[in-house]
Amino acid sequence: MAKRIITISREFGSGGRFIGEEVAKQLGIKYYDKDIIAQIAEQSGFSAEYIEEKAELSPKKGLLAYAFAGRDITGKSVEDMVYEAQRKVILEIAEKESCVIIGRNADFILKDKDNVLNVFIHGDMPEKVARICKLYNVTEEEAEKMMADIDKRRMTNYRFYTDQKWGMAKNYTLSLNSSELGYDLCEKIIMDCKK
Amino acid sequence: MAKRIITISREFGSGGRFIGEEVAKQLGIKYYDKDIIAQIAEQSGFSAEYIEEKAELSPKKGLLAYAFAGRDITGKSVEDMVYEAQRKVILEIAEKESCVIIGRNADFILKDKDNVLNVFIHGDMPEKVARICKLYNVTEEEAEKMMADIDKRRMTNYRFYTDQKWGMAKNYTLSLNSSELGYDLCEKIIMDCKK
């Protein structure tokens, strides 16, 4: 089988992670999500908890916080070092084997490689809120706050490191509304997209 | 068969029109593109040529031109009247029968209707330029100019009348890169998306 790399970017609550995990299972290929964090920790020397907070999300204060972050003598902030370690890990993983990679700007990091299918999963508000309430055991109001915060921080991180706008169709090979299409059909379409 | 309405929005040169026509043929449903213009002409009293220029594209001067357009005593510009006629025609068509509708902000006009699949087709520069050169018998430089001009005017028209950003994945059920996936696979995926 030719190598297949599938990156899944997603709105919080859209089920993108679940869909990616199912696709990996059904294709019998590796699934990378939280496990990437341990590898980034090893590469960078930072703790896994610290990386979980920093690697995909912007600082809470948004884009300007990147500009004013403390920098070492090479001009790199801690965020930059974490990002650089993340980039190396993702390139190594994609070199090695077929896999599904969730988030972490993998679409951009791998955009010039062959056999990479970049997918964006988004959804409608009521379904996303209901999913978050169930998964995190929170109220609707809390779910809406979590969603707004996390999507905004993913968006800012993406914007800062890729110079692209998060969620624009043209960054991805394929974008799917999981609320309208359902998870099963999303999985089928992704698997049908052998490039 | 349940009614199926498929709207196709597209970047200039991405083959979206061709893909939509093929899907309509293969599903045996009506295909609406230029034929909508005659109906808008009838509704609005403007000539077909005039509508072809106005109905999907913004004035050449961009968004501000809308603001400064001449208006009648109800505050409506000529562009608004053409747009209103277009909206009515699209709603009537979608009420009547299964069909594929190309462009004309049909995704937004029909967004609250059931059984509507909103598709966005985009592509990569070299393929889009090559396609435009062949279709319109122009040089690469001319093709790039045409593309920049038409996409910008579609974008501005869409922004003005929908308050949404053209090309954002979340406006569409499905977005596809036709250069990476190929036209046949795009057609197959669209046909598989029975909602």
Short mmCIF file of C-alpha atoms in Angstrom, two decimals:
data_model
loop_
_atom_site.label_atom_id
_atom_site.label_comp_id
_atom_site.label_asym_id
_atom_site.label_seq_id
_atom_site.Cartn_x
_atom_site.Cartn_y
_atom_site.Cartn_z
CA MET A 1 0.00 0.00 0.00
CA ALA A 2 1.31 3.47 -0.86
CA LYS A 3 1.92 5.70 2.15
CA ARG A 4 -1.10 7.77 3.18
CA ILE A 5 -0.85 10.74 5.50
CA ILE A 6 -4.12 12.29 6.59
CA THR A 7 -4.14 15.49 8.64
CA ILE A 8 -7.34 16.50 10.39
CA SER A 9 -7.88 20.09 11.48
CA ARG A 10 -11.14 20.73 13.27
CA GLU A 11 -13.44 23.09 15.07
CA PHE A 12 -13.77 22.26 18.75
CA GLY A 13 -16.82 20.01 19.21
CA SER A 14 -17.11 19.03 15.53
CA GLY A 15 -16.08 15.41 16.16
CA GLY A 16 -12.96 15.76 13.99
CA ARG A 17 -10.82 13.84 16.46
CA PHE A 18 -13.34 10.99 16.65
CA ILE A 19 -13.64 10.85 12.85
CA GLY A 20 -9.84 10.79 12.50
CA GLU A 21 -9.53 7.97 15.02
CA GLU A 22 -12.17 5.91 13.20
CA VAL A 23 -10.48 6.46 9.82
CA ALA A 24 -7.13 5.33 11.26
CA LYS A 25 -8.76 2.22 12.73
CA GLN A 26 -10.57 1.33 9.52
CA LEU A 27 -7.47 1.86 7.35
CA GLY A 28 -5.28 0.07 9.91
CA ILE A 29 -2.82 2.96 10.14
CA LYS A 30 -1.32 4.85 13.11
CA TYR A 31 -3.28 7.58 14.84
CA TYR A 32 -1.38 10.54 16.33
CA ASP A 33 -3.00 12.94 18.71
CA LYS A 34 -1.94 13.29 22.34
CA ASP A 35 0.91 10.82 21.75
CA ILE A 36 2.67 13.48 19.72
CA ILE A 37 3.00 15.50 22.91
CA ALA A 38 5.33 12.96 24.55
CA GLN A 39 7.57 13.07 21.49
CA ILE A 40 7.62 16.86 21.45
CA ALA A 41 8.47 16.80 25.17
CA GLU A 42 11.40 14.53 24.47
CA GLN A 43 12.62 16.71 21.56
CA SER A 44 12.29 19.99 23.39
CA GLY A 45 12.97 19.20 27.03
CA PHE A 46 9.72 20.85 28.18
CA SER A 47 7.16 18.91 30.21
CA ALA A 48 4.24 17.20 28.49
CA GLU A 49 1.73 19.32 30.45
CA TYR A 50 3.43 22.50 29.36
CA ILE A 51 3.41 21.39 25.73
CA GLU A 52 -0.23 20.35 25.84
CA GLU A 53 -1.02 23.95 26.75
CA LYS A 54 1.37 25.60 24.31
CA ALA A 55 1.70 23.48 21.21
CA GLU A 56 -1.59 24.11 19.44
CA LEU A 57 -3.12 27.04 21.30
CA SER A 58 -2.04 30.64 21.31
CA PRO A 59 -1.43 32.45 24.60
CA LYS A 60 -4.74 33.53 26.16
CA LYS A 61 -3.99 37.13 25.28
CA GLY A 62 -4.00 36.43 21.56
CA LEU A 63 -1.76 37.41 18.68
CA LEU A 64 -0.02 40.31 20.38
CA ALA A 65 1.14 38.04 23.18
CA TYR A 66 3.36 36.29 20.63
CA ALA A 67 4.99 39.58 19.75
CA PHE A 68 5.67 40.46 23.36
CA ALA A 69 6.72 36.98 24.50
CA GLY A 70 10.12 36.78 26.17
CA ARG A 71 12.83 35.75 23.70
CA ASP A 72 16.28 34.24 24.10
CA ILE A 73 19.38 35.67 22.43
CA THR A 74 18.47 33.97 19.12
CA GLY A 75 15.13 35.83 19.17
CA LYS A 76 13.11 32.69 19.86
CA SER A 77 10.32 32.62 22.42
CA VAL A 78 9.41 29.50 24.38
CA GLU A 79 6.39 29.13 22.09
CA ASP A 80 8.68 29.17 19.06
CA MET A 81 10.87 26.44 20.54
CA VAL A 82 7.86 24.24 21.30
CA TYR A 83 6.56 24.87 17.79
CA GLU A 84 9.89 24.01 16.21
CA ALA A 85 10.04 20.73 18.15
CA GLN A 86 6.46 19.97 17.10
CA ARG A 87 7.32 20.64 13.45
CA LYS A 88 10.28 18.26 13.58
CA VAL A 89 8.23 15.49 15.21
CA ILE A 90 5.45 15.82 12.62
CA LEU A 91 7.90 15.74 9.70
CA GLU A 92 9.58 12.63 11.16
CA ILE A 93 6.28 10.84 11.72
CA ALA A 94 5.10 11.58 8.17
CA GLU A 95 8.41 10.36 6.78
CA LYS A 96 8.10 7.06 8.62
CA GLU A 97 4.64 5.64 8.06
CA SER A 98 1.00 6.02 7.00
CA CYS A 99 -0.94 7.83 9.68
CA VAL A 100 -3.69 10.20 10.76
CA ILE A 101 -2.46 13.33 12.56
CA ILE A 102 -4.91 15.49 14.51
CA GLY A 103 -4.43 19.26 14.60
CA ARG A 104 -1.10 20.93 15.40
CA ASN A 105 -0.93 22.77 12.05
CA ALA A 106 0.14 19.49 10.44
CA ASP A 107 -1.66 20.53 7.23
CA PHE A 108 0.73 23.45 6.85
CA ILE A 109 3.82 21.64 8.11
CA LEU A 110 3.29 18.87 5.52
CA LYS A 111 1.84 20.91 2.69
CA ASP A 112 4.66 20.33 0.23
CA LYS A 113 4.80 16.56 0.77
CA ASP A 114 3.19 14.04 -1.55
CA ASN A 115 0.41 11.73 -0.42
CA VAL A 116 -0.88 14.15 2.18
CA LEU A 117 -4.63 14.65 2.42
CA ASN A 118 -5.49 17.76 4.43
CA VAL A 119 -8.99 17.64 5.94
CA PHE A 120 -10.91 20.30 7.88
CA ILE A 121 -13.95 19.23 9.92
CA HIS A 122 -16.47 21.83 11.03
CA GLY A 123 -20.02 21.66 12.33
CA ASP A 124 -23.18 23.48 13.35
CA MET A 125 -23.60 25.14 16.74
CA PRO A 126 -26.34 23.02 18.33
CA GLU A 127 -24.54 19.73 17.57
CA LYS A 128 -21.15 21.06 18.67
CA VAL A 129 -22.54 22.40 21.94
CA ALA A 130 -24.38 19.14 22.67
CA ARG A 131 -21.21 17.13 21.99
CA ILE A 132 -19.07 19.29 24.28
CA CYS A 133 -21.66 19.16 27.09
CA LYS A 134 -21.64 15.38 26.92
CA LEU A 135 -17.88 14.89 26.54
CA TYR A 136 -16.80 17.37 29.23
CA ASN A 137 -19.87 17.22 31.46
CA VAL A 138 -20.47 20.99 31.34
CA THR A 139 -23.51 23.27 30.89
CA GLU A 140 -24.43 24.74 27.51
CA GLU A 141 -23.14 28.11 28.57
CA GLU A 142 -19.80 26.63 29.64
CA ALA A 143 -19.59 24.65 26.41
CA GLU A 144 -20.10 27.80 24.34
CA LYS A 145 -17.36 29.59 26.29
CA MET A 146 -14.93 26.66 25.90
CA MET A 147 -15.63 26.51 22.18
CA ALA A 148 -15.12 30.22 21.63
CA ASP A 149 -11.90 30.22 23.66
CA ILE A 150 -10.30 27.12 22.13
CA ASP A 151 -11.23 27.89 18.52
CA LYS A 152 -9.95 31.42 18.90
CA ARG A 153 -6.64 30.24 20.32
CA ARG A 154 -6.21 27.56 17.64
CA MET A 155 -6.97 30.19 15.02
CA THR A 156 -4.42 32.63 16.44
CA ASN A 157 -1.72 29.98 16.74
CA TYR A 158 -2.39 28.90 13.13
CA ARG A 159 -2.34 32.47 11.87
CA PHE A 160 0.92 33.26 13.64
CA TYR A 161 2.85 30.21 12.46
CA THR A 162 1.41 29.68 8.97
CA ASP A 163 0.40 33.16 7.75
CA GLN A 164 -2.80 31.53 6.56
CA LYS A 165 -6.34 32.03 7.81
CA TRP A 166 -7.67 29.07 9.80
CA GLY A 167 -10.83 27.56 8.30
CA MET A 168 -10.40 28.87 4.74
CA ALA A 169 -11.42 26.09 2.34
CA LYS A 170 -8.34 26.58 0.17
CA ASN A 171 -5.93 25.47 2.92
CA TYR A 172 -7.41 21.97 2.85
CA THR A 173 -7.95 19.31 0.20
CA LEU A 174 -11.31 18.55 1.71
CA SER A 175 -13.60 20.33 4.19
CA LEU A 176 -16.65 18.66 5.66
CA ASN A 177 -19.59 19.75 7.82
CA SER A 178 -19.95 16.79 10.19
CA SER A 179 -23.34 17.97 11.52
CA GLU A 180 -24.88 17.96 8.07
CA LEU A 181 -23.14 14.88 6.67
CA GLY A 182 -22.87 12.70 9.78
CA TYR A 183 -19.67 11.08 11.05
CA ASP A 184 -19.99 7.85 9.02
CA LEU A 185 -20.22 9.68 5.71
CA CYS A 186 -17.31 11.96 6.64
CA GLU A 187 -15.19 8.88 7.36
CA LYS A 188 -16.19 7.26 4.07
CA ILE A 189 -15.39 10.37 2.03
CA ILE A 190 -11.96 10.74 3.67
CA MET A 191 -11.15 7.09 2.98
CA ASP A 192 -12.32 7.42 -0.66
CA CYS A 193 -9.85 10.27 -1.20
CA LYS A 194 -6.83 8.29 -2.23
CA LYS A 195 -4.67 10.79 -4.00
CA MET B 1 -36.50 10.18 -5.31
CA ALA B 2 -36.37 12.89 -2.63
CA LYS B 3 -35.62 16.37 -3.95
CA ARG B 4 -31.92 17.20 -4.11
CA ILE B 5 -30.63 20.72 -4.51
CA ILE B 6 -26.90 21.10 -5.05
CA THR B 7 -25.31 24.55 -5.13
CA ILE B 8 -21.79 24.89 -6.50
CA SER B 9 -19.68 27.92 -5.62
CA ARG B 10 -16.27 27.97 -7.21
CA GLU B 11 -13.00 29.72 -7.81
CA PHE B 12 -12.58 30.85 -11.40
CA GLY B 13 -10.72 28.13 -13.32
CA SER B 14 -11.30 25.39 -10.73
CA GLY B 15 -13.65 23.41 -13.00
CA GLY B 16 -16.59 23.87 -10.62
CA ARG B 17 -19.00 24.59 -13.46
CA PHE B 18 -17.89 21.48 -15.38
CA ILE B 19 -18.15 19.31 -12.26
CA GLY B 20 -21.64 20.65 -11.53
CA GLU B 21 -22.79 19.96 -15.08
CA GLU B 22 -21.48 16.39 -14.92
CA VAL B 23 -23.18 15.77 -11.57
CA ALA B 24 -26.50 17.05 -12.96
CA LYS B 25 -26.14 14.78 -16.03
CA GLN B 26 -25.26 11.73 -13.98
CA LEU B 27 -28.09 12.29 -11.48
CA GLY B 28 -30.52 13.15 -14.29
CA ILE B 29 -31.51 16.48 -12.70
CA LYS B 30 -31.72 20.05 -14.06
CA TYR B 31 -28.61 22.17 -14.36
CA TYR B 32 -28.90 25.94 -13.87
CA ASP B 33 -26.16 28.31 -14.83
CA LYS B 34 -26.53 30.89 -17.59
CA ASP B 35 -30.21 29.91 -18.03
CA ILE B 36 -30.95 31.58 -14.72
CA ILE B 37 -30.05 34.89 -16.35
CA ALA B 38 -33.00 34.78 -18.75
CA GLN B 39 -35.33 34.20 -15.83
CA ILE B 40 -33.82 37.06 -13.84
CA ALA B 41 -34.17 39.28 -16.92
CA GLU B 42 -37.85 38.42 -17.11
CA GLN B 43 -38.39 39.06 -13.39
CA SER B 44 -36.50 42.31 -13.27
CA GLY B 45 -37.02 43.90 -16.68
CA PHE B 46 -33.25 44.37 -17.20
CA SER B 47 -31.52 42.92 -20.25
CA ALA B 48 -29.76 39.54 -20.05
CA GLU B 49 -26.41 41.13 -20.93
CA TYR B 50 -26.76 43.64 -18.15
CA ILE B 51 -27.61 40.92 -15.66
CA GLU B 52 -24.77 38.70 -16.73
CA GLU B 53 -22.44 41.53 -15.75
CA LYS B 54 -24.22 42.51 -12.52
CA ALA B 55 -25.76 39.44 -10.93
CA GLU B 56 -22.74 37.65 -9.51
CA LEU B 57 -19.93 40.17 -9.78
CA SER B 58 -19.41 43.34 -7.81
CA PRO B 59 -18.82 46.65 -9.60
CA LYS B 60 -15.21 46.89 -10.76
CA LYS B 61 -14.51 49.47 -8.10
CA GLY B 62 -15.21 47.03 -5.27
CA LEU B 63 -17.16 47.17 -2.05
CA LEU B 64 -17.36 50.95 -1.76
CA ALA B 65 -19.00 51.17 -5.18
CA TYR B 66 -22.03 49.44 -3.61
CA ALA B 67 -22.23 52.12 -0.97
CA PHE B 68 -22.07 54.95 -3.48
CA ALA B 69 -24.32 53.37 -6.12
CA GLY B 70 -27.27 55.49 -7.21
CA ARG B 71 -30.43 54.56 -5.31
CA ASP B 72 -34.12 55.08 -5.97
CA ILE B 73 -36.51 56.56 -3.39
CA THR B 74 -36.77 53.19 -1.59
CA GLY B 75 -32.98 53.21 -1.13
CA LYS B 76 -32.40 50.39 -3.62
CA SER B 77 -29.61 50.49 -6.18
CA VAL B 78 -29.86 48.79 -9.56
CA GLU B 79 -27.55 46.09 -8.19
CA ASP B 80 -29.97 45.50 -5.32
CA MET B 81 -32.89 45.11 -7.72
CA VAL B 82 -31.01 42.61 -9.86
CA TYR B 83 -29.98 40.73 -6.73
CA GLU B 84 -33.55 40.64 -5.43
CA ALA B 85 -34.79 39.24 -8.75
CA GLN B 86 -32.02 36.65 -8.68
CA ARG B 87 -32.94 35.64 -5.14
CA LYS B 88 -36.59 35.13 -6.12
CA VAL B 89 -35.68 33.05 -9.18
CA ILE B 90 -33.34 30.81 -7.16
CA LEU B 91 -35.95 30.26 -4.43
CA GLU B 92 -38.57 29.37 -7.05
CA ILE B 93 -36.26 26.95 -8.86
CA ALA B 94 -35.32 25.19 -5.61
CA GLU B 95 -38.98 24.93 -4.65
CA LYS B 96 -39.85 23.26 -7.95
CA GLU B 97 -37.38 20.49 -8.63
CA SER B 98 -34.06 18.73 -7.99
CA CYS B 99 -31.23 20.66 -9.59
CA VAL B 100 -27.65 21.87 -9.60
CA ILE B 101 -27.23 25.65 -9.37
CA ILE B 102 -23.90 27.26 -10.21
CA GLY B 103 -22.76 30.33 -8.27
CA ARG B 104 -24.97 33.37 -7.70
CA ASN B 105 -24.78 33.11 -3.90
CA ALA B 106 -27.31 30.25 -4.07
CA ASP B 107 -25.63 28.64 -1.03
CA PHE B 108 -26.63 31.62 1.09
CA ILE B 109 -30.02 32.18 -0.53
CA LEU B 110 -31.01 28.56 0.16
CA LYS B 111 -29.19 28.04 3.45
CA ASP B 112 -32.29 27.49 5.57
CA LYS B 113 -33.90 25.00 3.17
CA ASP B 114 -33.79 21.25 3.64
CA ASN B 115 -32.07 18.96 1.15
CA VAL B 116 -29.58 21.57 0.05
CA LEU B 117 -25.98 20.51 -0.36
CA ASN B 118 -23.66 23.52 -0.56
CA VAL B 119 -20.38 22.76 -2.33
CA PHE B 120 -17.30 24.95 -2.84
CA ILE B 121 -14.76 23.95 -5.49
CA HIS B 122 -11.28 25.43 -5.39
CA GLY B 123 -7.98 24.52 -7.02
CA ASP B 124 -4.25 25.11 -7.31
CA MET B 125 -2.77 27.92 -9.39
CA PRO B 126 -0.99 26.01 -12.17
CA GLU B 127 -4.06 23.89 -12.99
CA LYS B 128 -6.44 26.86 -12.84
CA VAL B 129 -4.23 28.99 -15.09
CA ALA B 130 -3.83 26.15 -17.60
CA ARG B 131 -7.60 25.60 -17.68
CA ILE B 132 -8.37 29.29 -18.25
CA CYS B 133 -5.73 29.57 -21.02
CA LYS B 134 -7.35 26.64 -22.82
CA LEU B 135 -10.98 27.65 -22.29
CA TYR B 136 -10.60 31.33 -23.16
CA ASN B 137 -7.62 31.10 -25.51
CA VAL B 138 -5.54 33.61 -23.53
CA THR B 139 -1.92 33.85 -22.35
CA GLU B 140 -0.89 32.82 -18.83
CA GLU B 141 -0.55 36.44 -17.84
CA GLU B 142 -4.03 37.25 -19.11
CA ALA B 143 -5.42 34.17 -17.35
CA GLU B 144 -3.92 35.28 -14.04
CA LYS B 145 -5.42 38.74 -14.44
CA MET B 146 -8.86 37.36 -15.32
CA MET B 147 -8.73 35.05 -12.34
CA ALA B 148 -7.74 37.77 -9.89
CA ASP B 149 -10.40 40.15 -11.23
CA ILE B 150 -13.29 37.70 -11.34
CA ASP B 151 -12.60 36.01 -7.99
CA LYS B 152 -12.25 39.40 -6.32
CA ARG B 153 -15.55 40.62 -7.75
CA ARG B 154 -17.36 37.40 -6.80
CA MET B 155 -15.89 37.71 -3.31
CA THR B 156 -17.01 41.32 -2.94
CA ASN B 157 -20.52 40.61 -4.23
CA TYR B 158 -20.80 37.67 -1.81
CA ARG B 159 -19.51 39.70 1.11
CA PHE B 160 -21.92 42.55 0.43
CA TYR B 161 -25.06 40.46 0.08
CA THR B 162 -24.41 37.67 2.59
CA ASP B 163 -22.23 39.23 5.29
CA GLN B 164 -20.15 36.07 5.07
CA LYS B 165 -16.61 35.61 3.84
CA TRP B 166 -16.37 33.87 0.47
CA GLY B 167 -14.33 30.65 0.58
CA MET B 168 -14.61 29.99 4.33
CA ALA B 169 -15.14 26.24 4.80
CA LYS B 170 -17.97 26.76 7.27
CA ASN B 171 -20.27 28.34 4.65
CA TYR B 172 -20.39 25.07 2.72
CA THR B 173 -21.33 21.48 3.52
CA LEU B 174 -18.42 20.31 1.45
CA SER B 175 -15.32 21.98 -0.02
CA LEU B 176 -13.08 20.22 -2.50
CA ASN B 177 -9.71 20.93 -4.13
CA SER B 178 -10.32 19.79 -7.71
CA SER B 179 -6.61 19.95 -8.64
CA GLU B 180 -5.65 17.52 -5.91
CA LEU B 181 -8.67 15.22 -6.09
CA GLY B 182 -9.44 15.30 -9.82
CA TYR B 183 -12.83 16.06 -11.35
CA ASP B 184 -14.14 12.47 -11.33
CA LEU B 185 -13.57 12.03 -7.61
CA CYS B 186 -15.14 15.43 -6.88
CA GLU B 187 -18.24 14.37 -8.80
CA LYS B 188 -18.40 11.04 -6.98
CA ILE B 189 -18.10 12.65 -3.54
CA ILE B 190 -20.83 15.19 -4.33
CA MET B 191 -23.16 12.44 -5.53
CA ASP B 192 -22.41 10.33 -2.42
CA CYS B 193 -23.53 13.20 -0.18
CA LYS B 194 -27.19 12.44 0.05
CA LYS B 195 -28.34 14.27 3.13
#
